[in-house]
Amino acid sequence: GWMLLSQGKPVQASSALSDYPAEQAVDEESRTAWVACGNGDTEWFQVDLEQPAAIQAIQVNFDEYGATQQGRVPGVYQSYLLSASLDGEHWTMIADFREKRTDTPHDYVEFEEAFKARFIRFENHAYTVSGNLSLRELRVFGMGTGSKPAAVNDLQVVRNREDACLASLQWSPVEGAQGYIVRYGLAPDQLYQSHQVFTPALELTALNAGVAYYFTVDAYNENGVTPSDQIIH
């Protein structure tokens, strides 16, 4: 039931190469990254969730900008410190990996109990992958304290007449929604296929010709998921 809290939120960083800004560490795009100007203990990254939230887990996805190693190489590791704050001024350490000497490019920290915070801060301690610290994503999971989005209620589905394997889906944007989950399948209670999208439209290209499908769209934000009562046949 946890939601992604960090996507697209305001960020700050100690430094950044011109083509690798800090915003790219919260864009949910695996092909982009924030790259710092160095790899020392003065490099840091901070995300503002904009509202206090119940934090359950944090995932630190490192990038490999500037790396030249091939395969497993001894001496490669990432060590760092994670802190949390409600006001951006008073900080509490939540995970201390400054003594870590293992290579964990996709680190995941799950907390035994949720805690309230608005700001999450990553502080580099040592990074031996290359001369530039780089983060592909800093992902914060938990639950927001606001309202879920409204439901999608005007889904339209158009099956392509020339190629029945194709279908176009559209609906009106839902205020407060961060994204949508399109679910579809062979029966109203068998909507096993799904796509996550951030805009109110989707082109499906892998349907089976001659087969009838059912479609629905759920809206979500950091406070939860709102299923739609509308199922299109």
Short mmCIF file of N, CA, C and O in Angstrom, two decimals, residues 149-224:
data_model
loop_
_atom_site.label_atom_id
_atom_site.label_comp_id
_atom_site.label_asym_id
_atom_site.label_seq_id
_atom_site.Cartn_x
_atom_site.Cartn_y
_atom_site.Cartn_z
N PRO A 149 -6.80 11.25 -5.31
CA PRO A 149 -7.42 11.97 -6.43
C PRO A 149 -8.84 11.48 -6.68
O PRO A 149 -9.26 10.42 -6.17
N ALA A 150 -9.58 12.26 -7.45
CA ALA A 150 -10.91 11.82 -7.87
C ALA A 150 -10.78 10.64 -8.84
O ALA A 150 -9.69 10.34 -9.32
N ALA A 151 -11.92 10.01 -9.12
CA ALA A 151 -11.91 8.85 -10.01
C ALA A 151 -12.01 9.28 -11.47
O ALA A 151 -12.61 10.31 -11.79
N VAL A 152 -11.44 8.49 -12.35
CA VAL A 152 -11.62 8.68 -13.79
C VAL A 152 -13.02 8.18 -14.14
O VAL A 152 -13.40 7.05 -13.80
N ASN A 153 -13.81 9.03 -14.83
CA ASN A 153 -15.19 8.64 -15.12
C ASN A 153 -15.60 8.86 -16.57
O ASN A 153 -16.78 8.74 -16.91
N ASP A 154 -14.63 9.18 -17.43
CA ASP A 154 -15.00 9.43 -18.84
C ASP A 154 -14.03 8.76 -19.80
O ASP A 154 -13.66 9.32 -20.83
N LEU A 155 -13.64 7.54 -19.48
CA LEU A 155 -12.74 6.79 -20.34
C LEU A 155 -13.39 6.50 -21.69
O LEU A 155 -14.56 6.10 -21.76
N GLN A 156 -12.64 6.71 -22.76
CA GLN A 156 -13.08 6.37 -24.11
C GLN A 156 -12.04 5.45 -24.75
O GLN A 156 -10.85 5.71 -24.68
N VAL A 157 -12.52 4.38 -25.35
CA VAL A 157 -11.65 3.39 -25.99
C VAL A 157 -12.08 3.23 -27.43
O VAL A 157 -13.26 2.99 -27.71
N VAL A 158 -11.13 3.37 -28.36
CA VAL A 158 -11.41 3.22 -29.78
C VAL A 158 -10.51 2.12 -30.33
O VAL A 158 -9.28 2.26 -30.31
N ARG A 159 -11.10 1.05 -30.78
CA ARG A 159 -10.34 -0.05 -31.39
C ARG A 159 -10.07 0.31 -32.86
O ARG A 159 -10.96 0.78 -33.58
N ASN A 160 -8.85 0.10 -33.29
CA ASN A 160 -8.46 0.42 -34.66
C ASN A 160 -9.17 -0.51 -35.64
O ASN A 160 -9.09 -1.74 -35.51
N ARG A 161 -9.88 0.06 -36.61
CA ARG A 161 -10.67 -0.75 -37.55
C ARG A 161 -9.78 -1.49 -38.55
O ARG A 161 -10.15 -2.56 -39.04
N GLU A 162 -8.64 -0.94 -38.86
CA GLU A 162 -7.75 -1.59 -39.83
C GLU A 162 -6.84 -2.62 -39.17
O GLU A 162 -6.41 -3.57 -39.82
N ASP A 163 -6.52 -2.40 -37.92
CA ASP A 163 -5.65 -3.32 -37.18
C ASP A 163 -6.23 -3.50 -35.79
O ASP A 163 -6.04 -2.66 -34.91
N ALA A 164 -6.93 -4.60 -35.57
CA ALA A 164 -7.62 -4.83 -34.30
C ALA A 164 -6.67 -5.08 -33.14
O ALA A 164 -7.11 -5.19 -31.99
N CYS A 165 -5.39 -5.18 -33.42
CA CYS A 165 -4.40 -5.31 -32.34
C CYS A 165 -4.12 -3.98 -31.65
O CYS A 165 -3.44 -3.95 -30.63
N LEU A 166 -4.63 -2.89 -32.23
CA LEU A 166 -4.38 -1.55 -31.72
C LEU A 166 -5.64 -0.97 -31.10
O LEU A 166 -6.75 -1.23 -31.57
N ALA A 167 -5.46 -0.17 -30.04
CA ALA A 167 -6.57 0.53 -29.42
C ALA A 167 -6.05 1.84 -28.82
O ALA A 167 -4.93 1.89 -28.31
N SER A 168 -6.87 2.89 -28.91
CA SER A 168 -6.53 4.20 -28.35
C SER A 168 -7.42 4.47 -27.14
O SER A 168 -8.65 4.34 -27.24
N LEU A 169 -6.81 4.85 -26.03
CA LEU A 169 -7.55 5.18 -24.81
C LEU A 169 -7.31 6.64 -24.46
O LEU A 169 -6.16 7.12 -24.51
N GLN A 170 -8.38 7.33 -24.08
CA GLN A 170 -8.28 8.73 -23.65
C GLN A 170 -9.27 8.98 -22.52
O GLN A 170 -10.33 8.34 -22.44
N TRP A 171 -8.92 9.93 -21.64
CA TRP A 171 -9.81 10.36 -20.57
C TRP A 171 -9.39 11.75 -20.14
O TRP A 171 -8.31 12.25 -20.52
N SER A 172 -10.22 12.42 -19.39
CA SER A 172 -9.92 13.78 -18.93
C SER A 172 -8.91 13.74 -17.79
O SER A 172 -8.96 12.83 -16.95
N PRO A 173 -8.00 14.72 -17.72
CA PRO A 173 -7.07 14.77 -16.59
C PRO A 173 -7.82 14.89 -15.27
O PRO A 173 -8.84 15.56 -15.18
N VAL A 174 -7.33 14.21 -14.26
CA VAL A 174 -7.93 14.24 -12.94
C VAL A 174 -7.11 15.15 -12.05
O VAL A 174 -5.89 14.98 -11.92
N GLU A 175 -7.76 16.14 -11.45
CA GLU A 175 -7.05 17.07 -10.58
C GLU A 175 -6.44 16.33 -9.39
O GLU A 175 -7.09 15.52 -8.74
N GLY A 176 -5.17 16.61 -9.14
CA GLY A 176 -4.48 15.99 -8.01
C GLY A 176 -3.88 14.64 -8.31
O GLY A 176 -3.23 14.06 -7.44
N ALA A 177 -4.05 14.12 -9.53
CA ALA A 177 -3.47 12.82 -9.87
C ALA A 177 -2.03 12.99 -10.33
O ALA A 177 -1.73 13.88 -11.13
N GLN A 178 -1.15 12.13 -9.85
CA GLN A 178 0.23 12.10 -10.32
C GLN A 178 0.38 11.18 -11.52
O GLN A 178 1.31 11.33 -12.31
N GLY A 179 -0.51 10.24 -11.64
CA GLY A 179 -0.44 9.30 -12.75
C GLY A 179 -1.66 8.41 -12.76
O GLY A 179 -2.60 8.56 -11.95
N TYR A 180 -1.64 7.44 -13.69
CA TYR A 180 -2.80 6.58 -13.89
C TYR A 180 -2.33 5.14 -14.14
O TYR A 180 -1.26 4.92 -14.68
N ILE A 181 -3.17 4.19 -13.73
CA ILE A 181 -2.94 2.78 -14.01
C ILE A 181 -4.05 2.30 -14.93
O ILE A 181 -5.22 2.25 -14.53
N VAL A 182 -3.70 2.00 -16.17
CA VAL A 182 -4.65 1.44 -17.12
C VAL A 182 -4.64 -0.08 -16.94
O VAL A 182 -3.59 -0.72 -17.07
N ARG A 183 -5.80 -0.65 -16.65
CA ARG A 183 -5.92 -2.09 -16.47
C ARG A 183 -6.88 -2.65 -17.51
O ARG A 183 -7.91 -2.05 -17.80
N TYR A 184 -6.55 -3.79 -18.05
CA TYR A 184 -7.43 -4.39 -19.05
C TYR A 184 -7.27 -5.91 -19.05
O TYR A 184 -6.28 -6.46 -18.57
N GLY A 185 -8.30 -6.58 -19.59
CA GLY A 185 -8.28 -8.04 -19.63
C GLY A 185 -9.50 -8.57 -20.34
O GLY A 185 -10.24 -7.83 -20.99
N LEU A 186 -9.73 -9.86 -20.20
CA LEU A 186 -10.76 -10.55 -20.97
C LEU A 186 -12.12 -10.57 -20.30
O LEU A 186 -13.10 -11.00 -20.89
N ALA A 187 -12.17 -10.12 -19.04
CA ALA A 187 -13.44 -10.06 -18.32
C ALA A 187 -13.34 -8.96 -17.26
O ALA A 187 -12.23 -8.58 -16.87
N PRO A 188 -14.47 -8.44 -16.79
CA PRO A 188 -14.42 -7.36 -15.78
C PRO A 188 -13.65 -7.73 -14.53
O PRO A 188 -13.08 -6.85 -13.86
N ASP A 189 -13.62 -9.01 -14.18
CA ASP A 189 -12.88 -9.45 -12.99
C ASP A 189 -11.56 -10.11 -13.35
O ASP A 189 -10.95 -10.81 -12.53
N GLN A 190 -11.09 -9.88 -14.57
CA GLN A 190 -9.82 -10.45 -15.02
C GLN A 190 -8.97 -9.39 -15.72
O GLN A 190 -8.43 -9.60 -16.79
N LEU A 191 -8.86 -8.22 -15.09
CA LEU A 191 -8.08 -7.11 -15.67
C LEU A 191 -6.63 -7.26 -15.23
O LEU A 191 -6.10 -6.47 -14.45
N TYR A 192 -5.97 -8.27 -15.77
CA TYR A 192 -4.64 -8.66 -15.29
C TYR A 192 -3.51 -7.88 -15.96
O TYR A 192 -2.39 -7.88 -15.45
N GLN A 193 -3.75 -7.27 -17.10
CA GLN A 193 -2.71 -6.50 -17.79
C GLN A 193 -2.80 -5.04 -17.36
O GLN A 193 -3.90 -4.52 -17.13
N SER A 194 -1.66 -4.38 -17.27
CA SER A 194 -1.69 -2.98 -16.80
C SER A 194 -0.54 -2.18 -17.39
O SER A 194 0.51 -2.73 -17.74
N HIS A 195 -0.76 -0.87 -17.48
CA HIS A 195 0.25 0.10 -17.89
C HIS A 195 0.18 1.29 -16.95
O HIS A 195 -0.92 1.76 -16.62
N GLN A 196 1.32 1.78 -16.52
CA GLN A 196 1.38 3.01 -15.73
C GLN A 196 1.72 4.16 -16.67
O GLN A 196 2.71 4.09 -17.41
N VAL A 197 0.92 5.22 -16.65
CA VAL A 197 1.14 6.38 -17.52
C VAL A 197 1.00 7.65 -16.69
O VAL A 197 0.35 7.65 -15.64
N PHE A 198 1.59 8.73 -17.19
CA PHE A 198 1.55 10.01 -16.48
C PHE A 198 0.69 11.04 -17.20
O PHE A 198 0.51 12.16 -16.70
N THR A 199 0.18 10.70 -18.36
CA THR A 199 -0.71 11.58 -19.12
C THR A 199 -2.00 10.82 -19.41
O THR A 199 -2.01 9.58 -19.45
N PRO A 200 -3.12 11.53 -19.66
CA PRO A 200 -4.42 10.87 -19.79
C PRO A 200 -4.67 10.28 -21.18
O PRO A 200 -5.69 10.58 -21.82
N ALA A 201 -3.79 9.44 -21.64
CA ALA A 201 -3.94 8.79 -22.94
C ALA A 201 -2.98 7.62 -23.02
O ALA A 201 -1.92 7.62 -22.38
N LEU A 202 -3.35 6.62 -23.82
CA LEU A 202 -2.48 5.46 -24.01
C LEU A 202 -2.82 4.80 -25.33
O LEU A 202 -4.00 4.65 -25.67
N GLU A 203 -1.78 4.41 -26.07
CA GLU A 203 -1.95 3.63 -27.30
C GLU A 203 -1.51 2.20 -27.01
O GLU A 203 -0.34 1.95 -26.73
N LEU A 204 -2.44 1.27 -27.08
CA LEU A 204 -2.13 -0.15 -26.89
C LEU A 204 -1.86 -0.78 -28.24
O LEU A 204 -2.61 -0.56 -29.20
N THR A 205 -0.80 -1.57 -28.32
CA THR A 205 -0.37 -2.11 -29.61
C THR A 205 -0.24 -3.63 -29.62
O THR A 205 0.25 -4.18 -30.59
N ALA A 206 -0.65 -4.30 -28.57
CA ALA A 206 -0.40 -5.74 -28.50
C ALA A 206 -1.65 -6.52 -28.10
O ALA A 206 -1.57 -7.52 -27.39
N LEU A 207 -2.81 -6.07 -28.54
CA LEU A 207 -4.04 -6.81 -28.29
C LEU A 207 -4.15 -7.97 -29.28
O LEU A 207 -3.50 -7.98 -30.33
N ASN A 208 -4.99 -8.91 -28.97
CA ASN A 208 -5.26 -10.02 -29.88
C ASN A 208 -6.46 -9.68 -30.76
O ASN A 208 -7.53 -9.32 -30.26
N ALA A 209 -6.29 -9.77 -32.06
CA ALA A 209 -7.38 -9.50 -32.99
C ALA A 209 -8.50 -10.51 -32.78
O ALA A 209 -8.26 -11.69 -32.51
N GLY A 210 -9.74 -10.03 -32.88
CA GLY A 210 -10.88 -10.92 -32.73
C GLY A 210 -11.23 -11.24 -31.29
O GLY A 210 -12.10 -12.09 -31.05
N VAL A 211 -10.58 -10.60 -30.35
CA VAL A 211 -10.83 -10.84 -28.92
C VAL A 211 -11.37 -9.56 -28.30
O VAL A 211 -10.83 -8.48 -28.52
N ALA A 212 -12.45 -9.68 -27.54
CA ALA A 212 -13.02 -8.53 -26.84
C ALA A 212 -12.29 -8.30 -25.52
O ALA A 212 -11.94 -9.26 -24.82
N TYR A 213 -12.04 -7.04 -25.18
CA TYR A 213 -11.34 -6.68 -23.95
C TYR A 213 -12.19 -5.74 -23.12
O TYR A 213 -13.06 -5.03 -23.63
N TYR A 214 -11.86 -5.71 -21.82
CA TYR A 214 -12.45 -4.76 -20.88
C TYR A 214 -11.34 -3.84 -20.37
O TYR A 214 -10.22 -4.30 -20.14
N PHE A 215 -11.69 -2.56 -20.18
CA PHE A 215 -10.69 -1.56 -19.80
C PHE A 215 -11.20 -0.71 -18.64
O PHE A 215 -12.38 -0.39 -18.56
N THR A 216 -10.28 -0.30 -17.77
CA THR A 216 -10.57 0.67 -16.74
C THR A 216 -9.29 1.44 -16.42
O THR A 216 -8.18 0.98 -16.75
N VAL A 217 -9.43 2.61 -15.78
CA VAL A 217 -8.28 3.45 -15.45
C VAL A 217 -8.40 3.91 -14.00
O VAL A 217 -9.40 4.52 -13.62
N ASP A 218 -7.39 3.61 -13.20
CA ASP A 218 -7.31 4.08 -11.82
C ASP A 218 -6.41 5.30 -11.75
O ASP A 218 -5.37 5.36 -12.43
N ALA A 219 -6.75 6.27 -10.94
CA ALA A 219 -5.91 7.46 -10.70
C ALA A 219 -5.17 7.30 -9.38
O ALA A 219 -5.69 6.68 -8.44
N TYR A 220 -3.97 7.84 -9.30
CA TYR A 220 -3.22 7.72 -8.05
C TYR A 220 -2.42 9.00 -7.78
O TYR A 220 -2.09 9.77 -8.69
N ASN A 221 -2.10 9.20 -6.54
CA ASN A 221 -1.11 10.20 -6.12
C ASN A 221 -0.43 9.66 -4.87
O ASN A 221 -0.59 8.48 -4.52
N GLU A 222 0.33 10.50 -4.19
CA GLU A 222 1.11 10.02 -3.04
C GLU A 222 0.25 9.61 -1.86
O GLU A 222 0.75 9.03 -0.89
N ASN A 223 -1.07 9.89 -1.95
CA ASN A 223 -1.96 9.54 -0.85
C ASN A 223 -2.74 8.25 -1.08
O ASN A 223 -3.48 7.81 -0.21
N GLY A 224 -2.58 7.65 -2.26
CA GLY A 224 -3.24 6.39 -2.52
C GLY A 224 -3.79 6.29 -3.93
O GLY A 224 -3.59 7.17 -4.77
#
